[in-house]
Structures are given as structure tokens and as C-alpha cells.
Short mmCIF file of C-alpha atoms in Angstrom, two decimals:
data_model
loop_
_atom_site.label_atom_id
_atom_site.label_comp_id
_atom_site.label_asym_id
_atom_site.label_seq_id
_atom_site.Cartn_x
_atom_site.Cartn_y
_atom_site.Cartn_z
CA ASN Q 1 -11.13 36.67 14.20
CA ALA Q 2 -13.65 34.04 15.29
CA GLY Q 3 -12.27 30.53 15.41
CA VAL Q 4 -10.54 27.87 17.54
CA THR Q 5 -7.57 28.85 19.63
CA GLN Q 6 -5.08 26.23 20.86
CA THR Q 7 -2.30 26.73 23.38
CA PRO Q 8 0.59 26.04 23.44
CA LYS Q 9 1.81 25.85 19.83
CA PHE Q 10 4.86 23.83 20.68
CA GLN Q 11 5.86 21.71 23.64
CA VAL Q 12 8.67 19.36 24.61
CA LEU Q 13 8.06 16.91 27.45
CA LYS Q 14 10.15 14.33 29.17
CA THR Q 15 8.77 10.82 29.36
CA GLY Q 16 6.47 10.62 32.42
CA GLN Q 17 5.72 14.35 32.62
CA SER Q 18 2.15 15.60 32.45
CA MET Q 19 0.55 18.51 30.59
CA THR Q 20 -2.76 19.94 29.50
CA LEU Q 21 -3.43 21.18 26.01
CA GLN Q 22 -6.00 24.02 26.00
CA CYS Q 23 -8.65 24.70 23.41
CA ALA Q 24 -11.25 27.44 23.16
CA GLN Q 25 -13.80 28.33 20.46
CA ASP Q 26 -15.96 31.48 20.15
CA MET Q 27 -18.42 30.30 17.52
CA ASN Q 28 -20.99 29.00 20.02
CA HIS Q 29 -20.46 25.49 18.58
CA ASN Q 30 -21.93 22.59 20.46
CA SER Q 31 -19.44 19.87 19.56
CA MET Q 32 -15.64 19.84 20.12
CA TYR Q 33 -12.97 17.33 19.19
CA TRP Q 34 -9.34 16.43 19.70
CA TYR Q 35 -7.41 14.80 16.90
CA ARG Q 36 -3.85 13.77 16.51
CA GLN Q 37 -2.02 13.76 13.14
CA ASP Q 38 0.79 11.36 12.46
CA PRO Q 39 2.69 10.82 9.16
CA GLY Q 40 0.82 8.45 6.88
CA MET Q 41 -2.08 8.03 9.44
CA GLY Q 42 -4.16 11.10 8.68
CA LEU Q 43 -6.22 12.59 11.56
CA ARG Q 44 -7.28 10.22 14.24
CA LEU Q 45 -9.95 11.16 16.82
CA ILE Q 46 -8.84 10.96 20.48
CA TYR Q 47 -11.87 12.23 22.30
CA TYR Q 48 -14.93 14.29 21.50
CA SER Q 49 -17.67 16.18 23.27
CA ALA Q 50 -21.01 16.24 21.47
CA SER Q 51 -22.31 18.91 23.80
CA GLU Q 52 -21.47 20.66 26.98
CA GLY Q 53 -21.28 18.21 29.82
CA THR Q 54 -20.62 15.11 27.76
CA THR Q 55 -17.42 13.50 26.52
CA ASP Q 56 -16.77 10.24 24.57
CA LYS Q 57 -13.80 8.21 23.47
CA GLY Q 58 -12.67 8.30 19.90
CA GLU Q 59 -10.35 5.90 18.03
CA VAL Q 60 -7.16 6.40 20.11
CA PRO Q 61 -8.13 7.49 23.68
CA ASN Q 62 -5.53 5.57 25.69
CA GLY Q 63 -3.15 7.74 27.63
CA TYR Q 64 -5.42 10.82 27.42
CA ASN Q 65 -8.17 12.47 29.38
CA VAL Q 66 -10.40 15.38 28.52
CA SER Q 67 -12.51 17.98 30.18
CA ARG Q 68 -15.32 20.00 28.64
CA LEU Q 69 -14.99 22.91 31.01
CA ASN Q 70 -17.93 24.90 29.51
CA LYS Q 71 -19.35 25.37 26.06
CA ARG Q 72 -16.29 27.22 24.89
CA GLU Q 73 -13.42 25.19 26.29
CA PHE Q 74 -12.29 21.58 25.81
CA SER Q 75 -8.93 20.55 27.28
CA LEU Q 76 -6.82 17.42 26.59
CA ARG Q 77 -4.56 16.06 29.36
CA LEU Q 78 -1.63 13.68 29.13
CA GLU Q 79 -1.12 12.28 32.65
CA SER Q 80 2.17 10.47 31.94
CA ALA Q 81 3.64 11.38 28.51
CA ALA Q 82 5.18 8.61 26.42
CA PRO Q 83 7.29 8.91 23.22
CA SER Q 84 4.40 7.41 21.26
CA GLN Q 85 2.41 10.50 22.00
CA THR Q 86 4.80 12.63 19.96
CA SER Q 87 2.43 14.10 17.38
CA VAL Q 88 0.61 17.18 16.20
CA TYR Q 89 -2.67 17.76 18.09
CA PHE Q 90 -5.57 19.55 16.61
CA CYS Q 91 -8.68 20.78 18.41
CA ALA Q 92 -11.79 21.31 16.29
CA SER Q 93 -15.39 22.41 16.78
CA SER Q 94 -18.63 22.11 14.86
CA GLU Q 95 -22.18 23.25 15.20
CA ARG Q 96 -23.37 19.64 15.18
CA ARG Q 97 -21.71 16.22 15.31
CA GLY Q 98 -21.29 14.37 12.05
CA GLY Q 99 -23.23 14.97 8.91
CA GLY Q 100 -21.99 17.46 6.43
CA TYR Q 101 -21.05 20.06 8.99
CA GLY Q 102 -17.46 20.98 8.42
CA TYR Q 103 -15.22 21.30 11.41
CA THR Q 104 -13.28 24.41 12.31
CA PHE Q 105 -9.77 23.45 13.38
CA GLY Q 106 -7.24 25.19 15.53
CA SER Q 107 -3.70 25.72 14.23
CA GLY Q 108 -2.39 22.75 16.20
CA THR Q 109 0.09 21.93 19.01
CA ARG Q 110 3.29 20.20 18.03
CA LEU Q 111 4.26 17.94 20.95
CA THR Q 112 7.47 16.09 21.27
CA VAL Q 113 8.11 13.58 24.07
CA VAL Q 114 11.74 12.61 24.69
CA ASP B 1 -8.37 -1.26 9.14
CA GLN B 2 -8.57 2.04 7.38
CA GLN B 3 -12.14 2.93 6.54
CA VAL B 4 -11.16 5.97 4.44
CA LYS B 5 -8.26 5.54 2.07
CA GLN B 6 -6.31 8.02 -0.02
CA ASN B 7 -3.87 5.83 -1.91
CA SER B 8 -1.80 8.54 -3.53
CA PRO B 9 0.49 10.26 -1.04
CA SER B 10 1.29 13.00 -3.53
CA LEU B 11 0.30 14.48 -6.83
CA SER B 12 2.02 16.97 -9.06
CA VAL B 13 0.09 19.03 -11.63
CA GLN B 14 0.84 21.98 -13.95
CA GLU B 15 -0.79 25.28 -13.29
CA GLY B 16 -3.96 25.65 -15.22
CA ARG B 17 -4.52 21.89 -15.63
CA ILE B 18 -6.97 19.75 -13.72
CA SER B 19 -6.10 18.15 -10.40
CA ILE B 20 -7.93 14.95 -9.47
CA LEU B 21 -7.61 13.64 -5.94
CA ASN B 22 -9.12 10.26 -5.17
CA CYS B 23 -10.63 8.68 -2.07
CA ASP B 24 -12.08 5.23 -1.33
CA TYR B 25 -14.16 4.16 1.66
CA THR B 26 -15.27 0.81 3.01
CA ASN B 27 -18.21 1.53 5.34
CA SER B 28 -21.59 1.77 3.58
CA MET B 29 -22.96 3.54 6.66
CA PHE B 30 -21.17 6.74 5.74
CA ASP B 31 -23.61 9.30 4.38
CA TYR B 32 -21.60 12.47 4.23
CA PHE B 33 -18.19 13.01 2.63
CA LEU B 34 -16.02 15.98 3.11
CA TRP B 35 -12.74 17.40 1.82
CA TYR B 36 -10.27 19.50 3.89
CA LYS B 37 -7.31 21.53 2.76
CA LYS B 38 -4.23 21.93 5.02
CA TYR B 39 -1.32 24.28 4.61
CA PRO B 40 1.87 23.71 6.66
CA ALA B 41 1.75 24.92 10.26
CA GLU B 42 -2.04 25.55 10.01
CA GLY B 43 -5.05 23.50 10.88
CA PRO B 44 -7.14 21.82 8.18
CA THR B 45 -9.76 24.01 6.52
CA PHE B 46 -13.16 22.64 5.44
CA LEU B 47 -13.37 22.81 1.59
CA ILE B 48 -16.48 21.03 0.26
CA SER B 49 -18.90 18.30 1.20
CA ILE B 50 -21.37 16.01 -0.45
CA SER B 51 -24.32 14.07 0.79
CA SER B 52 -24.71 10.40 -0.22
CA ILE B 53 -27.98 11.26 -1.95
CA LYS B 54 -26.10 13.29 -4.50
CA ASP B 55 -23.40 12.33 -7.03
CA LYS B 56 -21.89 15.73 -7.60
CA ASN B 57 -21.41 18.99 -5.77
CA GLU B 58 -19.68 22.05 -7.18
CA ASP B 59 -18.25 25.14 -5.57
CA GLY B 60 -16.33 27.44 -7.87
CA ARG B 61 -13.19 25.63 -9.08
CA PHE B 62 -13.86 22.67 -6.80
CA THR B 63 -16.16 19.74 -7.66
CA VAL B 64 -16.64 16.54 -5.67
CA PHE B 65 -17.96 13.46 -7.38
CA LEU B 66 -19.40 10.51 -5.45
CA ASN B 67 -19.76 6.94 -6.85
CA LYS B 68 -21.62 5.05 -4.13
CA SER B 69 -21.60 1.69 -5.89
CA ALA B 70 -17.81 1.84 -6.09
CA LYS B 71 -17.45 3.48 -2.67
CA HIS B 72 -15.27 6.11 -4.33
CA LEU B 73 -15.15 9.88 -4.38
CA SER B 74 -12.94 12.37 -6.08
CA LEU B 75 -12.15 16.06 -5.82
CA HIS B 76 -11.55 17.95 -9.11
CA ILE B 77 -9.78 21.32 -9.07
CA VAL B 78 -10.07 23.22 -12.37
CA PRO B 79 -8.03 25.17 -13.18
CA SER B 80 -5.29 24.37 -10.64
CA GLN B 81 -3.36 27.27 -9.19
CA PRO B 82 -0.04 27.42 -7.25
CA GLY B 83 -2.00 28.49 -4.13
CA ASP B 84 -3.81 25.11 -4.22
CA SER B 85 -0.58 23.40 -3.23
CA ALA B 86 -1.47 21.81 0.09
CA VAL B 87 -2.40 18.51 1.70
CA TYR B 88 -5.98 17.43 1.01
CA PHE B 89 -7.77 15.18 3.44
CA CYS B 90 -10.84 13.14 2.49
CA ALA B 91 -13.27 12.49 5.37
CA ALA B 92 -16.48 10.58 5.86
CA SER B 93 -19.20 10.64 8.52
CA GLY B 94 -22.65 9.31 9.27
CA ASN B 95 -25.64 10.66 11.16
CA THR B 96 -26.25 7.50 13.15
CA GLY B 97 -25.73 7.80 16.91
CA GLY B 98 -22.12 7.61 17.98
CA PHE B 99 -20.70 7.88 14.54
CA LYS B 100 -17.60 9.99 14.14
CA THR B 101 -15.84 11.59 11.14
CA ILE B 102 -13.08 9.45 9.82
CA PHE B 103 -10.22 11.01 7.92
CA GLY B 104 -7.96 9.57 5.22
CA ALA B 105 -4.17 9.88 5.36
CA GLY B 106 -4.11 12.85 3.00
CA THR B 107 -2.73 13.62 -0.44
CA ARG B 108 -0.06 16.32 -0.97
CA LEU B 109 -0.79 18.37 -4.04
CA PHE B 110 1.96 20.32 -5.80
CA VAL B 111 0.83 22.81 -8.48
CA LYS B 112 3.77 23.87 -10.61
CA ALA B 113 3.80 27.39 -12.04
#
């Protein structure tokens, strides 16, 4: 089925370890996003890529880096994981940025940093 | 400062009755409003949206109402079904350059059979 695929689904890291969350979409969407979901906080935007070759910071970018590898793939990297980065991470894509265009989300990565 | 607020963390409704989920926003630059539905262990799914030039948008059992003067929108589900039990996120976005979609904290809906 067409959609957004995230890997891994679960991950446990030790403080200071690094890892990359992978995301790929097969809908030929231009824009891609990384969100984190925390209890009582809703979904907060970490980084986004309006189109291939561009990336921009969202609300909570500190401690993260991203790469828009090509039109399909948008990865999120934690260089030195901290317990505050324990969260559920969602990747999403849309045909265009903003407006009434709904996002298609992946199923999420549950990350625990101990 | 939360620009999109969903003040009710949870709502319980009897099957067949109406569910009303509320959302308030503070930024008058928002011109599109969206609702997403999320089941456990899944990503949010886009449900319905409304442009700021309208005050109502309907799609089957789901209707979104927008009151721009009050900066308030609501999602009505009629009739409610047990399969509607999920977390509902309100979101707002604008078309101006650099604007991003802002999500509320979500409301968990329980529809009792």
C-alpha cells in the first residue's frame, strides 16, 4: 500500500548514543516532516523539508539533524541522545506545505533513551 | 504559548449520540484548520479540513464548524460509533511563507456501546 514507511518501530538507546530514524514515502509528495509526540503536548514539529534539497527548523530542532536524501527519503539523526528525547517520532509527507493539504503519517518510532 | 488548544483531554459518549470536540486557536494568521484521528500504535490520519473562508464543512458523519470571531472550531460526529474511539487532534496552518501546521494536544474520545 502507498504511504509513509518509518524504521525502526522501536528503539532503546543509552544516553550519548547516536542513531538515525529513516523515513520513505512513495506518493511523490514534495514536502516531508518530522514530528515528536509527547503526553499533553500534541505533535511538535522538529524539522521539515518543503521540497527536495531544502530543510528548515521547526518548533523543537535542538539535538536533531535531518537529511533530505532524495524526494522519497527524509531521515532524522540524533547525534548524542538524551533522556529528554524519549518520545514517539512521526514522519509525514504532503503534496504541498501548509494549507488544507492533509499530511500522511507513518506509524511512528517509539524511542526510549535511558 | 500554545497556539492551538484542545482543553478537554477526554470525552465519553454513548453510541448513536453526537460527539462534539472543541478547539481554540490564538493566531489570526491561520487560514486552514484540520482534524486528524489517531488509533493506538498508528500514525494520525487526516480526517477533515476547513478553510477560513467557510464556516462549515461536512463529510458523511463528520462536520467541522468554524467561528472566526471566537477563534474556535469544533468537530461533530453524528451518530457516534464505537470505531470512532480514538485520539482526535486539531491542527491549524497558514499559506504565508514559512508557516507550519500547529497541532493541539489531542482529545481522547470514548464511544460506549
